[in-house]
mmCIF file of C-alpha atoms in Angstrom:
data_model
loop_
_atom_site.group_PDB
_atom_site.id
_atom_site.type_symbol
_atom_site.label_atom_id
_atom_site.label_comp_id
_atom_site.label_asym_id
_atom_site.label_seq_id
_atom_site.Cartn_x
_atom_site.Cartn_y
_atom_site.Cartn_z
ATOM 1 C CA MET K 1 0.000 0.000 0.000
ATOM 2 C CA GLN K 2 2.798 2.361 0.904
ATOM 3 C CA SER K 3 4.625 1.965 -2.421
ATOM 4 C CA GLN K 4 1.372 2.365 -4.359
ATOM 5 C CA HIS K 5 0.660 5.547 -2.428
ATOM 6 C CA THR K 6 4.157 6.914 -3.138
ATOM 7 C CA SER K 7 4.031 6.215 -6.880
ATOM 8 C CA SER K 8 0.611 7.853 -7.134
ATOM 9 C CA THR K 9 1.918 10.999 -5.442
ATOM 10 C CA GLY K 10 4.891 11.000 -7.847
ATOM 11 C CA LYS K 11 2.479 10.692 -10.760
ATOM 12 C CA ILE K 12 0.455 13.667 -9.509
ATOM 13 C CA GLU K 13 3.648 15.695 -9.072
ATOM 14 C CA PHE K 14 4.685 14.887 -12.643
ATOM 15 C CA GLN K 15 1.224 15.841 -13.930
ATOM 16 C CA VAL K 16 1.492 19.228 -12.211
ATOM 17 C CA PHE K 17 4.980 19.661 -13.709
ATOM 18 C CA SER K 18 3.709 18.751 -17.184
ATOM 19 C CA GLY K 19 1.042 21.441 -16.749
ATOM 20 C CA ARG K 20 3.832 23.940 -16.030
ATOM 21 C CA LEU K 21 5.777 22.758 -19.099
ATOM 22 C CA GLY K 22 2.610 23.090 -21.186
ATOM 23 C CA LYS K 23 2.185 26.709 -20.064
ATOM 24 C CA ILE K 24 5.861 27.477 -20.851
ATOM 25 C CA PHE K 25 5.581 25.982 -24.357
ATOM 26 C CA SER K 26 2.309 27.849 -24.894
ATOM 27 C CA ASN K 27 4.038 31.145 -23.977
ATOM 28 C CA LEU K 28 7.003 30.288 -26.225
ATOM 29 C CA SER K 29 4.741 29.466 -29.174
ATOM 30 C CA ILE K 30 3.101 32.909 -28.915
ATOM 31 C CA VAL K 31 6.500 34.639 -28.704
ATOM 32 C CA PHE K 32 7.801 32.752 -31.747
ATOM 33 C CA LEU K 33 4.576 33.519 -33.618
ATOM 34 C CA ILE K 34 5.223 37.239 -33.017
ATOM 35 C CA LEU K 35 8.884 36.797 -34.060
ATOM 36 C CA SER K 36 7.878 34.999 -37.260
ATOM 37 C CA PHE K 37 5.583 37.914 -38.144
ATOM 38 C CA CYS K 38 8.298 40.477 -37.366
ATOM 39 C CA GLY K 39 9.800 39.903 -40.804
ATOM 40 C CA ILE K 40 6.495 40.565 -42.554
ATOM 41 C CA LEU K 41 5.479 43.524 -40.426
ATOM 42 C CA SER K 42 8.532 45.792 -40.352
ATOM 43 C CA PHE K 43 6.911 48.241 -37.925
ATOM 44 C CA VAL K 44 6.717 45.385 -35.414
ATOM 45 C CA THR K 45 10.482 44.967 -35.820
ATOM 46 C CA THR K 46 11.031 48.676 -35.123
ATOM 47 C CA ALA K 47 8.841 48.419 -32.051
ATOM 48 C CA PHE K 48 10.725 45.260 -31.044
ATOM 49 C CA VAL K 49 14.122 47.009 -31.346
ATOM 50 C CA ILE K 50 12.913 50.019 -29.333
ATOM 51 C CA LEU K 51 11.374 47.705 -26.734
ATOM 52 C CA ILE K 52 14.671 45.826 -26.297
ATOM 53 C CA GLY K 53 16.507 49.165 -26.158
ATOM 54 C CA PHE K 54 14.267 50.467 -23.383
ATOM 55 C CA THR K 55 14.347 47.125 -21.549
ATOM 56 C CA LEU K 56 18.156 47.295 -21.485
ATOM 57 C CA ILE K 57 17.973 50.835 -20.038
ATOM 58 C CA ILE K 58 15.559 49.710 -17.316
ATOM 59 C CA LEU K 59 17.384 46.470 -16.472
ATOM 60 C CA SER K 60 20.804 48.134 -16.374
ATOM 61 C CA ILE K 61 19.291 50.963 -14.268
ATOM 62 C CA GLY K 62 20.773 53.512 -16.653
ATOM 63 C CA THR K 63 24.356 52.243 -16.432
ATOM 64 C CA ILE K 64 24.225 51.363 -20.126
ATOM 65 C CA PHE K 65 24.612 55.118 -20.881
ATOM 66 C CA VAL K 66 27.969 55.051 -19.051
ATOM 67 C CA LEU K 67 29.157 51.861 -20.742
ATOM 68 C CA ILE K 68 27.964 52.915 -24.211
ATOM 69 C CA PRO K 69 28.159 56.751 -24.345
ATOM 70 C CA ASN K 70 26.257 57.127 -27.637
ATOM 71 C CA TYR K 71 23.673 54.464 -26.758
ATOM 72 C CA TRP K 72 20.710 56.826 -27.160
ATOM 73 C CA ASN K 73 21.824 57.957 -30.625
ATOM 74 C CA ASN K 74 22.343 54.359 -31.649
ATOM 75 C CA LEU K 75 18.877 53.465 -30.417
ATOM 76 C CA MET K 76 17.291 56.379 -32.245
ATOM 77 C CA THR K 77 19.047 55.545 -35.505
ATOM 78 C CA ALA K 78 17.639 52.064 -35.181
ATOM 79 C CA SER K 79 15.959 52.321 -38.582
ATOM 80 C CA THR K 80 19.093 51.089 -40.342
ATOM 81 C CA ILE K 81 19.434 48.261 -37.895
ATOM 82 C CA THR K 82 15.720 47.558 -38.280
ATOM 83 C CA VAL K 83 16.183 46.846 -41.992
ATOM 84 C CA LYS K 84 18.852 44.267 -41.172
ATOM 85 C CA ILE K 85 16.714 42.738 -38.430
ATOM 86 C CA THR K 86 13.662 42.634 -40.723
ATOM 87 C CA GLU K 87 15.777 40.803 -43.305
ATOM 88 C CA PHE K 88 16.974 38.387 -40.614
ATOM 89 C CA PHE K 89 13.420 37.622 -39.481
ATOM 90 C CA PHE K 90 12.193 37.282 -43.065
ATOM 91 C CA GLU K 91 15.020 34.919 -44.051
ATOM 92 C CA ASN K 92 14.434 32.774 -40.978
ATOM 93 C CA PHE K 93 10.631 32.856 -41.219
ATOM 94 C CA LEU K 94 10.374 29.107 -41.781
ATOM 95 C CA ILE K 95 12.597 28.334 -38.767
ATOM 96 C CA PHE K 96 10.498 30.553 -36.489
ATOM 97 C CA ILE K 97 7.224 29.165 -37.810
ATOM 98 C CA SER K 98 8.518 25.592 -37.341
ATOM 99 C CA CYS K 99 9.308 26.478 -33.719
ATOM 100 C CA VAL K 100 5.747 27.801 -33.336
ATOM 101 C CA ILE K 101 4.280 24.503 -34.567
ATOM 102 C CA LEU K 102 6.663 22.458 -32.403
ATOM 103 C CA PHE K 103 5.961 24.483 -29.237
ATOM 104 C CA SER K 104 2.203 24.513 -29.845
ATOM 105 C CA ILE K 105 2.105 20.735 -30.260
ATOM 106 C CA LEU K 106 4.306 20.227 -27.178
ATOM 107 C CA SER K 107 2.112 22.635 -25.216
ATOM 108 C CA PHE K 108 -0.997 20.742 -26.336
ATOM 109 C CA ILE K 109 0.503 17.370 -25.270
ATOM 110 C CA PHE K 110 1.819 18.545 -21.891
ATOM 111 C CA LEU K 111 -1.386 20.388 -21.007
ATOM 112 C CA LYS K 112 -3.383 17.261 -21.827
ATOM 113 C CA LEU K 113 -1.080 15.206 -19.571
ATOM 114 C CA ASP K 114 -2.005 17.344 -16.562
ATOM 115 C CA LYS K 115 -5.046 15.597 -15.123
ATOM 116 C CA GLN K 116 -5.007 17.726 -11.966
ATOM 117 C CA GLU K 117 -6.162 20.911 -13.666
ATOM 118 C CA LYS K 118 -8.133 21.668 -16.805
ATOM 119 C CA HIS K 119 -6.325 24.000 -19.187
ATOM 120 C CA SER K 120 -9.176 24.519 -21.662
ATOM 121 C CA SER K 121 -8.300 28.138 -22.523
ATOM 122 C CA ARG K 122 -4.606 27.341 -23.079
ATOM 123 C CA ILE K 123 -5.475 24.306 -25.237
ATOM 124 C CA ILE K 124 -7.853 26.431 -27.343
ATOM 125 C CA LEU K 125 -5.119 29.076 -27.654
ATOM 126 C CA SER K 126 -2.566 26.478 -28.803
ATOM 127 C CA SER K 127 -5.065 25.156 -31.368
ATOM 128 C CA ILE K 128 -5.669 28.713 -32.686
ATOM 129 C CA VAL K 129 -1.887 29.297 -32.900
ATOM 130 C CA ILE K 130 -1.480 26.060 -34.910
ATOM 131 C CA VAL K 131 -4.271 27.146 -37.306
ATOM 132 C CA ILE K 132 -2.736 30.641 -37.756
ATOM 133 C CA THR K 133 0.666 29.034 -38.368
ATOM 134 C CA ILE K 134 -0.674 26.655 -41.019
ATOM 135 C CA ILE K 135 -2.444 29.562 -42.798
ATOM 136 C CA SER K 136 0.816 31.593 -42.642
ATOM 137 C CA ILE K 137 2.811 28.724 -44.154
ATOM 138 C CA ILE K 138 0.261 28.352 -46.975
ATOM 139 C CA VAL K 139 0.374 32.129 -47.664
ATOM 140 C CA PHE K 140 4.197 32.110 -47.528
ATOM 141 C CA ALA K 141 4.464 29.026 -49.766
ATOM 142 C CA SER K 142 2.021 30.464 -52.323
ATOM 143 C CA GLY K 143 4.466 33.360 -52.853
ATOM 144 C CA VAL K 144 2.135 36.206 -51.891
ATOM 145 C CA ILE K 145 4.842 37.576 -49.592
ATOM 146 C CA LYS K 146 8.225 38.019 -51.257
ATOM 147 C CA MET J 1 -19.599 -4.040 1.285
ATOM 148 C CA ARG J 2 -20.412 -0.464 2.267
ATOM 149 C CA ASN J 3 -20.727 2.400 -0.156
ATOM 150 C CA VAL J 4 -19.553 5.907 0.737
ATOM 151 C CA LYS J 5 -20.812 8.842 -1.315
ATOM 152 C CA LEU J 6 -18.463 11.800 -1.116
ATOM 153 C CA LYS J 7 -19.260 15.308 -2.277
ATOM 154 C CA PHE J 8 -16.731 18.151 -2.421
ATOM 155 C CA VAL J 9 -17.791 21.786 -2.671
ATOM 156 C CA GLY J 10 -15.391 24.701 -3.266
ATOM 157 C CA ILE J 11 -12.748 23.034 -5.451
ATOM 158 C CA ASN J 12 -11.626 25.066 -8.461
ATOM 159 C CA SER J 13 -8.724 25.222 -10.927
ATOM 160 C CA ASN J 14 -6.612 27.282 -8.505
ATOM 161 C CA PHE J 15 -7.234 24.893 -5.655
ATOM 162 C CA ARG J 16 -6.729 21.210 -6.364
ATOM 163 C CA PRO J 17 -6.339 19.115 -3.228
ATOM 164 C CA VAL J 18 -5.413 15.446 -3.217
ATOM 165 C CA ILE J 19 -8.174 13.471 -1.541
ATOM 166 C CA LYS J 20 -7.351 10.103 -0.020
ATOM 167 C CA VAL J 21 -9.704 7.559 1.492
ATOM 168 C CA ASP J 22 -7.964 4.879 3.550
ATOM 169 C CA GLY J 23 -4.667 6.026 2.017
ATOM 170 C CA GLN J 24 -5.857 5.628 -1.588
ATOM 171 C CA ILE J 25 -6.096 8.634 -3.864
ATOM 172 C CA ILE J 26 -9.633 8.943 -5.176
ATOM 173 C CA LYS J 27 -10.716 10.594 -8.400
ATOM 174 C CA ALA J 28 -13.712 12.877 -8.097
ATOM 175 C CA LYS J 29 -15.913 13.785 -11.047
ATOM 176 C CA LYS J 30 -17.401 17.214 -11.594
ATOM 177 C CA ASN J 31 -21.190 17.312 -11.515
ATOM 178 C CA GLU J 32 -23.596 19.718 -13.257
ATOM 179 C CA PHE J 33 -23.544 22.128 -10.279
ATOM 180 C CA GLY J 34 -19.751 22.568 -10.332
ATOM 181 C CA SER J 35 -19.020 20.486 -7.243
ATOM 182 C CA TYR J 36 -17.202 17.146 -7.303
ATOM 183 C CA GLU J 37 -18.444 13.678 -6.419
ATOM 184 C CA ALA J 38 -16.834 10.323 -5.746
ATOM 185 C CA ASP J 39 -17.912 6.864 -4.652
ATOM 186 C CA TYR J 40 -15.877 4.580 -2.435
ATOM 187 C CA ASN J 41 -16.588 0.975 -1.502
ATOM 188 C CA THR J 42 -15.155 -0.676 1.574
ATOM 189 C CA ASP J 43 -15.673 -3.658 3.896
ATOM 190 C CA ASN J 44 -14.433 -1.703 6.909
ATOM 191 C CA ASP J 45 -16.616 -0.184 9.621
ATOM 192 C CA ASN J 46 -14.918 3.178 9.312
ATOM 193 C CA VAL J 47 -12.914 5.138 6.748
ATOM 194 C CA GLU J 48 -10.113 7.622 7.086
ATOM 195 C CA ILE J 49 -10.472 10.642 4.811
ATOM 196 C CA SER J 50 -7.398 12.793 4.355
ATOM 197 C CA ILE J 51 -6.982 15.910 2.224
ATOM 198 C CA GLU J 52 -3.637 17.352 1.162
ATOM 199 C CA ARG J 53 -2.460 20.034 -1.205
ATOM 200 C CA ASN J 54 0.713 19.253 -3.113
ATOM 201 C CA LEU J 55 2.691 22.380 -3.850
ATOM 202 C CA GLU J 56 4.967 22.232 -6.897
ATOM 203 C CA LEU J 57 7.931 23.068 -4.692
ATOM 204 C CA ASN J 58 7.210 20.159 -2.355
ATOM 205 C CA ALA J 59 7.591 17.542 -5.075
ATOM 206 C CA LYS J 60 10.298 14.911 -4.589
ATOM 207 C CA LEU J 61 12.192 16.062 -7.675
ATOM 208 C CA TRP J 62 11.338 19.749 -7.246
ATOM 209 C CA TRP J 63 14.940 20.890 -7.894
ATOM 210 C CA LEU J 64 15.022 18.987 -11.200
ATOM 211 C CA TYR J 65 11.628 20.390 -12.241
ATOM 212 C CA VAL J 66 12.783 23.912 -11.342
ATOM 213 C CA ILE J 67 16.022 23.574 -13.376
ATOM 214 C CA ILE J 68 14.215 22.089 -16.421
ATOM 215 C CA SER J 69 11.499 24.783 -16.289
ATOM 216 C CA PHE J 70 14.126 27.521 -15.927
ATOM 217 C CA ILE J 71 16.158 26.334 -18.934
ATOM 218 C CA ILE J 72 13.199 25.623 -21.243
ATOM 219 C CA SER J 73 11.517 28.923 -20.435
ATOM 220 C CA ILE J 74 14.669 30.813 -21.538
ATOM 221 C CA PHE J 75 16.068 31.619 -18.093
ATOM 222 C CA GLY J 76 12.619 31.817 -16.519
ATOM 223 C CA LEU J 77 11.440 34.538 -18.903
ATOM 224 C CA PHE J 78 8.332 32.684 -20.086
ATOM 225 C CA GLU J 79 7.689 30.689 -16.938
ATOM 226 C CA PRO J 80 4.473 30.965 -14.901
ATOM 227 C CA PRO J 81 5.246 32.080 -11.326
ATOM 228 C CA TYR J 82 5.264 29.638 -8.437
ATOM 229 C CA ASP J 83 2.528 29.850 -5.810
ATOM 230 C CA LYS J 84 3.291 32.980 -3.795
ATOM 231 C CA ARG J 85 1.206 32.177 -0.719
ATOM 232 C CA CYS J 86 2.346 28.549 -0.272
ATOM 233 C CA ILE J 87 -0.797 27.656 1.657
ATOM 234 C CA VAL J 88 -1.323 23.950 2.218
ATOM 235 C CA ILE J 89 -4.229 22.000 3.606
ATOM 236 C CA ASP J 90 -3.941 19.323 6.258
ATOM 237 C CA CYS J 91 -7.154 17.453 6.992
ATOM 238 C CA LYS J 92 -7.769 14.036 8.456
ATOM 239 C CA PHE J 93 -11.146 12.636 9.471
ATOM 240 C CA ASN J 94 -12.166 9.272 10.798
ATOM 241 C CA VAL J 95 -15.737 8.497 9.744
ATOM 242 C CA LYS J 96 -17.760 5.672 11.275
ATOM 243 C CA LEU J 97 -19.869 4.036 8.579
ATOM 244 C CA ASN J 98 -23.614 3.337 8.684
ATOM 245 C CA ASP J 99 -25.840 1.629 6.128
ATOM 246 C CA THR J 100 -26.054 4.786 4.009
ATOM 247 C CA ASN J 101 -23.045 7.062 3.996
ATOM 248 C CA GLU J 102 -23.210 10.504 2.446
ATOM 249 C CA ILE J 103 -20.399 12.875 3.317
ATOM 250 C CA LYS J 104 -20.285 16.456 2.092
ATOM 251 C CA LEU J 105 -17.043 18.404 2.453
ATOM 252 C CA LYS J 106 -17.233 22.164 1.997
ATOM 253 C CA PHE J 107 -13.848 23.813 1.451
ATOM 254 C CA ASN J 108 -13.417 27.225 3.056
ATOM 255 C CA THR J 109 -11.558 30.022 1.267
ATOM 256 C CA MET J 110 -7.803 29.522 1.483
ATOM 257 C CA ASN J 111 -6.332 31.483 4.360
ATOM 258 C CA SER J 112 -2.953 31.326 6.023
ATOM 259 C CA GLN J 113 -4.695 29.906 9.083
ATOM 260 C CA GLY J 114 -8.075 28.622 10.095
ATOM 261 C CA LYS J 115 -10.416 25.730 9.553
ATOM 262 C CA ALA J 116 -10.085 24.268 6.069
ATOM 263 C CA VAL J 117 -13.189 22.135 5.678
ATOM 264 C CA GLU J 118 -16.759 22.038 6.978
ATOM 265 C CA ILE J 119 -18.068 18.491 7.052
ATOM 266 C CA GLU J 120 -21.774 17.658 6.691
ATOM 267 C CA THR J 121 -22.890 14.089 7.315
ATOM 268 C CA GLN J 122 -25.202 11.874 9.361
ATOM 269 C CA ASN J 123 -22.223 9.695 10.299
ATOM 270 C CA GLN J 124 -20.101 9.998 13.392
ATOM 271 C CA VAL J 125 -16.936 11.943 12.547
ATOM 272 C CA ASP J 126 -13.677 12.205 14.486
ATOM 273 C CA GLU J 127 -11.803 15.281 13.371
ATOM 274 C CA ILE J 128 -8.072 14.561 13.701
ATOM 275 C CA LYS J 129 -6.746 17.535 11.724
ATOM 276 C CA ASN J 130 -8.507 20.315 9.864
ATOM 277 C CA GLU J 131 -6.431 23.354 9.012
ATOM 278 C CA TYR J 132 -4.841 25.581 6.421
ATOM 279 C CA TYR J 133 -1.278 26.680 7.077
ATOM 280 C CA VAL J 134 1.632 28.357 5.305
ATOM 281 C CA ASP J 135 4.310 25.879 4.252
ATOM 282 C CA LYS J 136 7.428 27.761 5.358
ATOM 283 C CA LYS J 137 9.760 25.225 3.699
ATOM 284 C CA ALA J 138 8.127 25.793 0.293
ATOM 285 C CA LYS J 139 8.146 29.552 0.823
ATOM 286 C CA THR J 140 11.882 29.462 1.622
ATOM 287 C CA LYS J 141 12.495 27.393 -1.533
ATOM 288 C CA ARG J 142 10.517 29.936 -3.567
ATOM 289 C CA ASN J 143 12.539 32.840 -2.146
ATOM 290 C CA ILE J 144 15.832 31.025 -2.847
ATOM 291 C CA ILE J 145 14.731 30.296 -6.439
ATOM 292 C CA THR J 146 13.770 33.971 -6.945
ATOM 293 C CA LEU J 147 17.147 35.094 -5.553
ATOM 294 C CA ILE J 148 19.094 32.673 -7.787
ATOM 295 C CA LYS J 149 17.066 33.813 -10.819
ATOM 296 C CA ILE J 150 17.841 37.474 -10.066
ATOM 297 C CA LEU J 151 21.559 36.659 -9.713
ATOM 298 C CA ILE J 152 21.620 34.732 -13.005
ATOM 299 C CA TRP J 153 19.797 37.576 -14.729
ATOM 300 C CA LEU J 154 22.235 40.138 -13.342
ATOM 301 C CA VAL J 155 25.168 38.094 -14.658
ATOM 302 C CA LEU J 156 23.426 37.738 -18.038
ATOM 303 C CA ILE J 157 22.647 41.473 -18.314
ATOM 304 C CA ILE J 158 26.218 42.429 -17.389
ATOM 305 C CA GLY J 159 27.455 39.930 -19.986
ATOM 306 C CA ILE J 160 25.142 41.318 -22.682
ATOM 307 C CA ILE J 161 26.097 44.929 -21.897
ATOM 308 C CA PHE J 162 29.817 44.090 -22.100
ATOM 309 C CA PHE J 163 29.220 42.184 -25.338
ATOM 310 C CA ILE J 164 27.386 45.183 -26.862
ATOM 311 C CA SER J 165 30.015 47.654 -25.603
ATOM 312 C CA GLU J 166 32.762 45.511 -27.178
ATOM 313 C CA LYS J 167 30.902 45.408 -30.505
ATOM 314 C CA ILE J 168 30.110 49.153 -30.720
#
């Protein structure tokens, strides 16, 4: 009885952990979906660059201005960098979109493994992400976006 | 063979206790009113009902789960937070069985202290334990994890800043 009890508790603990993994993969799939669209929507890339720039200022508590004296100018002339980043995202679109599919499927599997909690909204979200991804691949493969 | 009908009120997705009858974990099914029900058959004259809440940080392999989660979620960036309050439930009842046995357990709102469950039944009940309490061990683990994460992030940020300053 004791061993049965122990293994059952271990199973529950793993189910809770798989729920956590499912949530992580769900979050990652959304992030990679945004990244895969960054190449198509250049303004998103600009916003992304500025966001990272501001995040670095906040996280370094302003010390970045001491370490990189012309940091602000560099950030403001981000348009040239943006073009390069847009190209990078566009060239690697298929890699990002593959990651989205992979993470969505993993999220779906891990969330289903968690029998301790129902993750209906997350599962629906993962399904929607997979559908959007498939549509994006079809649009990309048909050559509408060049 | 005696049949015990158990009903649990007040369980939701944020609160998922492990319910054991005579040491066996029982699976309860949700009914149309949102509460949970379970049936248990036994030859004994009494049953021991115990209710626990397993926190993620109290798992046997918690350190491994934490490391895996931290790495996969890109240094904890896309990781859901661990339970901040670390409130656990500790309930144990000894119920003497009659011919018909219907036991209703109403869960109170989670508090750092106080009675966890209200029990409604025609049977004779011996309350051994019935309380909510803060698991200090889990809370300490959570604080240590947060501290380690902050330290790793500081090292990463310093590394990134130096990398950028070298490039520009």
